[in-house]
Coordinates of C-alpha atoms and ligand atoms in Angstrom, one line a residue:
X13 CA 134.3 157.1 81.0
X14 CA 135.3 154.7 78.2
X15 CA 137.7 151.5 79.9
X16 CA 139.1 148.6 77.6
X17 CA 136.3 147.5 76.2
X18 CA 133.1 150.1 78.2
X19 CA 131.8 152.8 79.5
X20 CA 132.2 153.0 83.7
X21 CA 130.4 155.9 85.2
X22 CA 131.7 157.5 88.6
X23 CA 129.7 158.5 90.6
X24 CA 130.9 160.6 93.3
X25 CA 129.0 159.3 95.9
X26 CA 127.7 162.5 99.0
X27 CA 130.5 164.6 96.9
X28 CA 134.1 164.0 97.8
X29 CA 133.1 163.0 101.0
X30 CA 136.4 161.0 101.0
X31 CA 138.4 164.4 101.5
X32 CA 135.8 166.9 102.4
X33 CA 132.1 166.6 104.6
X34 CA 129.3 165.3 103.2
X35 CA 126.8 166.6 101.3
X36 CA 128.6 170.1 101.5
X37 CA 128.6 172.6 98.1
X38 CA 132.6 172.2 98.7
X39 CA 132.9 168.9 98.7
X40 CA 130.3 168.7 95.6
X41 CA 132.6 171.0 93.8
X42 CA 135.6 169.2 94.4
X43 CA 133.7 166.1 92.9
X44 CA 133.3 168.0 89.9
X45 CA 136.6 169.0 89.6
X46 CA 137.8 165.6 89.5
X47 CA 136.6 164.5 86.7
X48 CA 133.0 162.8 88.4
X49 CA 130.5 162.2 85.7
X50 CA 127.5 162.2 88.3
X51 CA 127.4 163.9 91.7
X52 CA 125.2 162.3 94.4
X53 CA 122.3 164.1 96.7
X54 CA 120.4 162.7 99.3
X55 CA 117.4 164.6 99.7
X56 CA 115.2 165.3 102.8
X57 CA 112.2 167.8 103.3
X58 CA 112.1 170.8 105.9
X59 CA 109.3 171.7 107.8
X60 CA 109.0 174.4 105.5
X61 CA 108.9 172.4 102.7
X62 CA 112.5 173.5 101.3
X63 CA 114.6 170.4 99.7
X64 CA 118.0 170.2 101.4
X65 CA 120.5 167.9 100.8
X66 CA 121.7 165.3 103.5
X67 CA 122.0 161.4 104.2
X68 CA 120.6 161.1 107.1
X69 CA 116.8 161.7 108.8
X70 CA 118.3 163.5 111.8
X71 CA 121.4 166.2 111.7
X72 CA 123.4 165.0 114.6
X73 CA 125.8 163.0 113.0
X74 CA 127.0 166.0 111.0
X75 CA 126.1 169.7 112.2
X76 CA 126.1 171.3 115.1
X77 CA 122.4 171.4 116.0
X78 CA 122.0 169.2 119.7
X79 CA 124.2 172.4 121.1
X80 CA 122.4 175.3 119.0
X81 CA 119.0 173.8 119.4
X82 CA 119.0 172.4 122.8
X83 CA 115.5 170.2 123.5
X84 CA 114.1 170.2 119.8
X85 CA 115.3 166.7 119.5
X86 CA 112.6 163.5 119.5
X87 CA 112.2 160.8 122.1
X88 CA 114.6 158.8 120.6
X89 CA 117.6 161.7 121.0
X90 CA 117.4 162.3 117.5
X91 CA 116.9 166.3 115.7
X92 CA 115.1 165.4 112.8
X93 CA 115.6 167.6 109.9
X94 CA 112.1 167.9 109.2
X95 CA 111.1 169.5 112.5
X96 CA 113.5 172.2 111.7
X97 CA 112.4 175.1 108.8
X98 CA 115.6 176.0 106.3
X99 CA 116.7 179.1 108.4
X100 CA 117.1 177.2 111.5
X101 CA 119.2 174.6 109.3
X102 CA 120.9 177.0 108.0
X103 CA 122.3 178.4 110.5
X104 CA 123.8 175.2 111.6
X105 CA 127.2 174.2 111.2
X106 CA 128.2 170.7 109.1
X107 CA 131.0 169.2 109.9
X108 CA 132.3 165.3 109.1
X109 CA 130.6 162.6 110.2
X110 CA 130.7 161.7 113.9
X111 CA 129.5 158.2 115.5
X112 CA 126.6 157.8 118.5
X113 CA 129.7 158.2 120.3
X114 CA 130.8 161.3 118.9
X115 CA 133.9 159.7 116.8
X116 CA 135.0 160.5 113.7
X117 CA 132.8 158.0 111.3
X118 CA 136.1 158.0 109.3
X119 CA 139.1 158.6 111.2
X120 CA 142.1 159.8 108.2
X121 CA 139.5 161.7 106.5
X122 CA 138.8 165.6 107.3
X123 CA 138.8 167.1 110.7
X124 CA 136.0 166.7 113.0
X125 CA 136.6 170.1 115.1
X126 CA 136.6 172.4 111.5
X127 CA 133.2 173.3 111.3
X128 CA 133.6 175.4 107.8
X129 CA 130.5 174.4 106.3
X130 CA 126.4 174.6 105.5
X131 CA 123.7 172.5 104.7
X132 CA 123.0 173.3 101.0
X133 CA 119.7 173.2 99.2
X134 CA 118.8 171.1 96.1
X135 CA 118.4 174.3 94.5
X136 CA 121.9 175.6 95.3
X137 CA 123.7 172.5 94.8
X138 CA 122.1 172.3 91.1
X139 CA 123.0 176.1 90.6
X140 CA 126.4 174.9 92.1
X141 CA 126.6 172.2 88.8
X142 CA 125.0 173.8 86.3
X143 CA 127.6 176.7 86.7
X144 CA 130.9 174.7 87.0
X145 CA 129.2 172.9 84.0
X146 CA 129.1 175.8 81.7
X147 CA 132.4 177.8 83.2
X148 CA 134.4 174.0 82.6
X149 CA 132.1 172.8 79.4
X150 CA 131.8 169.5 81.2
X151 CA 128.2 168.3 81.8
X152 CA 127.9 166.2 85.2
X153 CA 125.1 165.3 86.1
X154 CA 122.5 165.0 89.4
X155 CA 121.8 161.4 90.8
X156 CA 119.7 162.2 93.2
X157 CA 118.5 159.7 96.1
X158 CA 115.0 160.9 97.6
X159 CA 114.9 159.6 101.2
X160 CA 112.9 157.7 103.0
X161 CA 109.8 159.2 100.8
X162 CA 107.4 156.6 102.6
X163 CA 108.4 158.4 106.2
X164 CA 108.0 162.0 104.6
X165 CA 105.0 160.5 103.4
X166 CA 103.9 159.7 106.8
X167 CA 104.7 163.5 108.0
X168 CA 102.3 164.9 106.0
X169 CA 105.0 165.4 102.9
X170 CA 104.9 164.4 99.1
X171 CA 109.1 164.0 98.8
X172 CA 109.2 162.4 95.2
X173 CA 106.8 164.9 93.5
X174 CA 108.2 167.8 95.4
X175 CA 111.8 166.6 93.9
X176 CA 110.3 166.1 90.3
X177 CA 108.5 169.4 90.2
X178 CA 111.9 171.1 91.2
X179 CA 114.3 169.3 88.5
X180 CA 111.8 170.0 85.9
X181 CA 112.1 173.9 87.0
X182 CA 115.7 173.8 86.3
X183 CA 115.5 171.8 83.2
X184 CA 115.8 168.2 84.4
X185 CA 113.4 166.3 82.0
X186 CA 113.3 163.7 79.6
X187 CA 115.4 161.1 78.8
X188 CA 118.9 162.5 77.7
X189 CA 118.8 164.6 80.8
X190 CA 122.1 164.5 83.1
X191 CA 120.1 162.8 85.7
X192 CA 119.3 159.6 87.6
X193 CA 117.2 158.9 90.3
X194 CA 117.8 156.6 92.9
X195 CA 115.3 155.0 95.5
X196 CA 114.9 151.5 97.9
X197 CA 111.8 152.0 97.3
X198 CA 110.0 151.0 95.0
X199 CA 106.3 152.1 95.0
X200 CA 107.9 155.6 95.0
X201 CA 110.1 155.0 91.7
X202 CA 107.0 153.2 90.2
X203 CA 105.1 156.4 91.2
X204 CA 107.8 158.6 89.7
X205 CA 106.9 156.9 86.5
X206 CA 103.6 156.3 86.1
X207 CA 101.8 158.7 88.7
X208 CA 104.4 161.9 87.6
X209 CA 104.9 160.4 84.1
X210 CA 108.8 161.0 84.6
X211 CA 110.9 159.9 81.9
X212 CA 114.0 160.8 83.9
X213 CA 116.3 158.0 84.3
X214 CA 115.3 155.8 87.5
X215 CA 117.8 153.3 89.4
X216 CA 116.1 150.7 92.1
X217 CA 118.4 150.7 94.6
X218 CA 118.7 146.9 96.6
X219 CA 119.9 146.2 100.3
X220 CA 119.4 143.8 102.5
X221 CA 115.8 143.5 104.2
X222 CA 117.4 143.6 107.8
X223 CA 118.0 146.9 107.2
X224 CA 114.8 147.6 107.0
X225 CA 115.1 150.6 104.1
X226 CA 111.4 150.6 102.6
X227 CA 108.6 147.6 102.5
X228 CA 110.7 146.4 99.5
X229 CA 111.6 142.8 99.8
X230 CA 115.4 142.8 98.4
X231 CA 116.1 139.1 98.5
X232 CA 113.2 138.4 95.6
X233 CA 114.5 142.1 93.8
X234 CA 117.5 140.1 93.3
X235 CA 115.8 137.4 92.2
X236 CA 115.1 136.7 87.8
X237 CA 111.3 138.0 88.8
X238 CA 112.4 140.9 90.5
X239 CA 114.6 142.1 88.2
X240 CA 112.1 141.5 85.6
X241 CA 109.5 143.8 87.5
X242 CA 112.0 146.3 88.3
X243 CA 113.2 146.5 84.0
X244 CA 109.1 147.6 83.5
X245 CA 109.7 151.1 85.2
X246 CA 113.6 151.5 85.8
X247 CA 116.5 151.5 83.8
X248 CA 118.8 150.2 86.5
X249 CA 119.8 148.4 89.6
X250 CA 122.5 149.6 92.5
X251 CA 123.4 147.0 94.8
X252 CA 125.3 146.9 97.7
X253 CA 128.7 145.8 96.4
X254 CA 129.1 142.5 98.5
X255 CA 125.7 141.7 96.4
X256 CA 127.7 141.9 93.5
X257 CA 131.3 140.5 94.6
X258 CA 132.6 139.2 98.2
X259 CA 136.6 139.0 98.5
X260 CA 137.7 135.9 100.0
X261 CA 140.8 135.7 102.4
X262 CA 143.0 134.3 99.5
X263 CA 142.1 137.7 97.7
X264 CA 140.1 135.7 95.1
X265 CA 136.8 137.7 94.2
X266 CA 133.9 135.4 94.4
X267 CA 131.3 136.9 92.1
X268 CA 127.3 136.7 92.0
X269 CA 125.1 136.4 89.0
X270 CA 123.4 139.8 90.0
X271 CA 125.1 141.7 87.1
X272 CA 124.8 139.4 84.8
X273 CA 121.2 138.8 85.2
X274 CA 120.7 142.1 85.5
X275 CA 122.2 142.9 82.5
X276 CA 119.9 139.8 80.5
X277 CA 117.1 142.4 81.5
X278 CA 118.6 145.7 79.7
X279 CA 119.1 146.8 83.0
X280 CA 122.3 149.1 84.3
X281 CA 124.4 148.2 87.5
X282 CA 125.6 150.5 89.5
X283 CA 127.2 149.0 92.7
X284 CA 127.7 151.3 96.2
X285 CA 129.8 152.2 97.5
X286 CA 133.8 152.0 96.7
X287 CA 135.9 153.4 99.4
X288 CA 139.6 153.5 99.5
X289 CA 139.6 153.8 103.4
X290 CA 137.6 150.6 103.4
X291 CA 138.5 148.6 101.1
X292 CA 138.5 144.4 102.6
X293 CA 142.0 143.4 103.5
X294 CA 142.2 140.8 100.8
X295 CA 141.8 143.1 98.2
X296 CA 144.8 145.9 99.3
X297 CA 144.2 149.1 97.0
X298 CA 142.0 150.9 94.6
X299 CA 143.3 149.5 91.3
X300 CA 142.8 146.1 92.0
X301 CA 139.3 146.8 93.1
X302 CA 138.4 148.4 90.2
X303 CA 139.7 145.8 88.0
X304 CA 137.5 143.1 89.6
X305 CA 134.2 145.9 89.7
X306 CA 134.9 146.1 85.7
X307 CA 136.3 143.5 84.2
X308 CA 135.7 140.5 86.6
X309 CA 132.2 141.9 87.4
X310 CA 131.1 143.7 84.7
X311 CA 129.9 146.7 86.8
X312 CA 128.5 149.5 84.7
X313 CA 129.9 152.1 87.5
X314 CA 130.0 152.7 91.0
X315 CA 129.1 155.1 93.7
X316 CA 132.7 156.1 95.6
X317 CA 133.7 158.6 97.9
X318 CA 137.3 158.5 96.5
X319 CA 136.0 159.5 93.0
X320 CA 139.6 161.1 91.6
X321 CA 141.2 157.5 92.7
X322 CA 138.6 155.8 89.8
X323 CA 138.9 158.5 87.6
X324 CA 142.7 158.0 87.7
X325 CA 142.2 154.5 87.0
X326 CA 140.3 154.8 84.2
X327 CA 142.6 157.3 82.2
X328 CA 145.8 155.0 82.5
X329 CA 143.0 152.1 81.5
X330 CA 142.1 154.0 78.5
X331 CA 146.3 154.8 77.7
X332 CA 146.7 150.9 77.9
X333 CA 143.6 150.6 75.4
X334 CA 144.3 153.4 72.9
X335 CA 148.8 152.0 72.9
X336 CA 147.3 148.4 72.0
X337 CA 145.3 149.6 69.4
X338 CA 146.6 148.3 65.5
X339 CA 148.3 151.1 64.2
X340 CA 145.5 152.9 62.0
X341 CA 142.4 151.3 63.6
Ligands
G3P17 O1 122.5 155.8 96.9 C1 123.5 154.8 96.8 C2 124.0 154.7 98.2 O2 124.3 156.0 98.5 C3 123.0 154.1 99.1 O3 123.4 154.2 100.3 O4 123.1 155.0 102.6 O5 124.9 156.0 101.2 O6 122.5 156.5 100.8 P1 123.5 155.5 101.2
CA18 CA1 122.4 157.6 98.7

């Protein structure tokens, strides 16, 4: 969407997840409905080889399946997604997120008990967007996080070409496509590019290295050299959001050179993820957020689970913009 002086694009980041489960058709059209320009999937492989659309490796922290599928979990406690095939999954029930202690992740957000919803495929969850683009004229797009490919990889499964192959049924190529996709790592985005000759859009995502997301070393992605390896096969970065601003006590935003560097290298920044149930103390509420992501930063968007909150923003931004305008400019 255009702001003051820019274009910011929301992306709603696992749907609406700030009102409905993750990663659920519902929650996706809800997303679309207000007014998100990009709709985020995660995206894991079956044992069957079906694309489905979830965050995490395992399905415990959001379905039903350690009490429908007693003893199929791993040594570690975890029911891994790809040990299941897609009519197993889907006959599981999703429900919102739930900590290793069974807690709501996310306390004010929707009902644990309500267990109203599935685990949808990539397949349905483009046929979800592609009709609510053409019955509301919009075109939101796909931005669509592969995960973990290096651990499929080490199942026996090929997640990036599998995902590729499966946009490009459904008309996802090139570069004007309503499409980006995301990865931490980075030999599979190189790989998207040069092994699948994808011209699709592609965004390195950066964390920290404790995390331990891919072999990617974060601290030198951030650095001028990284950056400048990263602009030879993507078009963007997307940070963790204290990589890009940390709030201080005072409320004062103390802001890294990440964007700006970034930006020396023609490369987008799109910071994760905006919440307004989590916003730091200092900082209080949504619109004073976003001002410091946009104009203090310089962010080109951001991935939020509150998406109608930015969208909101952004329209009384642009009221502001179009009322100071010269008469007749
Ligand atoms: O993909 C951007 C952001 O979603 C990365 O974090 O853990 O929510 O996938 P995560
Ligand atoms: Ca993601």
């Amino acid at each position: 969407m255009k702001t003051s002086n820019k274009t910011f694009t929301v992306i709603a980041h696992r749907g609406a997840c700030g009102y409905l489960p993750e990663h659920t058709l519902e929650g996706a059209a809800m997303a679309h409905a207000m007014g998100a320009e990009y709709i985020e999937q995660d995206v894991l492989m079956t044992r069957d080889d079906e694309l489905i659309v979830l965050h995490d490796l395992y399905l415990d922290a959001v379905t039903d399946v350690a009490g429908r599928f007693p003893g199929r979990g791993r040594g570690d406690g975890r029911f891994y997604a790809i040990d299941f095939t897609l009519a197993e999954i889907k006959k599981l029930r999703v429900h919102e997120r739930v900590t290793a202690v069974d807690l709501p992740a996310f306390p004010g957000r929707f009902p644990v008990g309500k267990n109203l919803f599935s685990v949808p495929t990539l397949e349905e969850e483009i046929s979800l967007i592609q009709g609510l683009n053409k019955s509301t004229g919009r075109n939101v797009g796909l931005y669509i996080e592969p995960k973990s490919p290096a651990w499929h990889e080490r199942e026996g499964k090929d997640l990036i070409g599998s995902v590729i192959g499966l946009l490009a049924k459904h008309g996802y190529t090139g570069r004007n496509a309503s499409i980006y996709l995301q990865s931490f790592d980075m030999d599979a985005l190189k790989r998207a590019r040069f092994e699948f000759n994808t011209d699709l859009k592609l965004v390195q995502l950066i964390g920290e290295n404790s995390w331990e997301e891919s072999e990617a070393d974060f601290d030198y992605l951030r650095s001028e050299k990284g950056l400048e390896e990263i602009a030879r096969f993507a078009d963007g970065i997307g940070p963790w959001l204290p990589q890009v601003v940390e709030t201080s006590a005072d409320g004062s935003a103390d802001i890294s050179d990440l964007t700006e560097l970034a930006h020396r290298f023609g490369l987008l920044v799109h910071a994760y993820t905006l919440r307004a149930d989590q916003l730091p103390s200092a900082v209080g509420d949504m619109a004073t957020a976003l001002r410091i992501l946009i104009e203090q930063c310089g962010l080109d968007g951001v991935f939020t689970d509150h998406p109608d909150q930015v969208v909101r923003y952004l329209r009384a931004d642009r009221k502001t913009w179009e009322n100071s305008r010269e008469p007749g400019v």
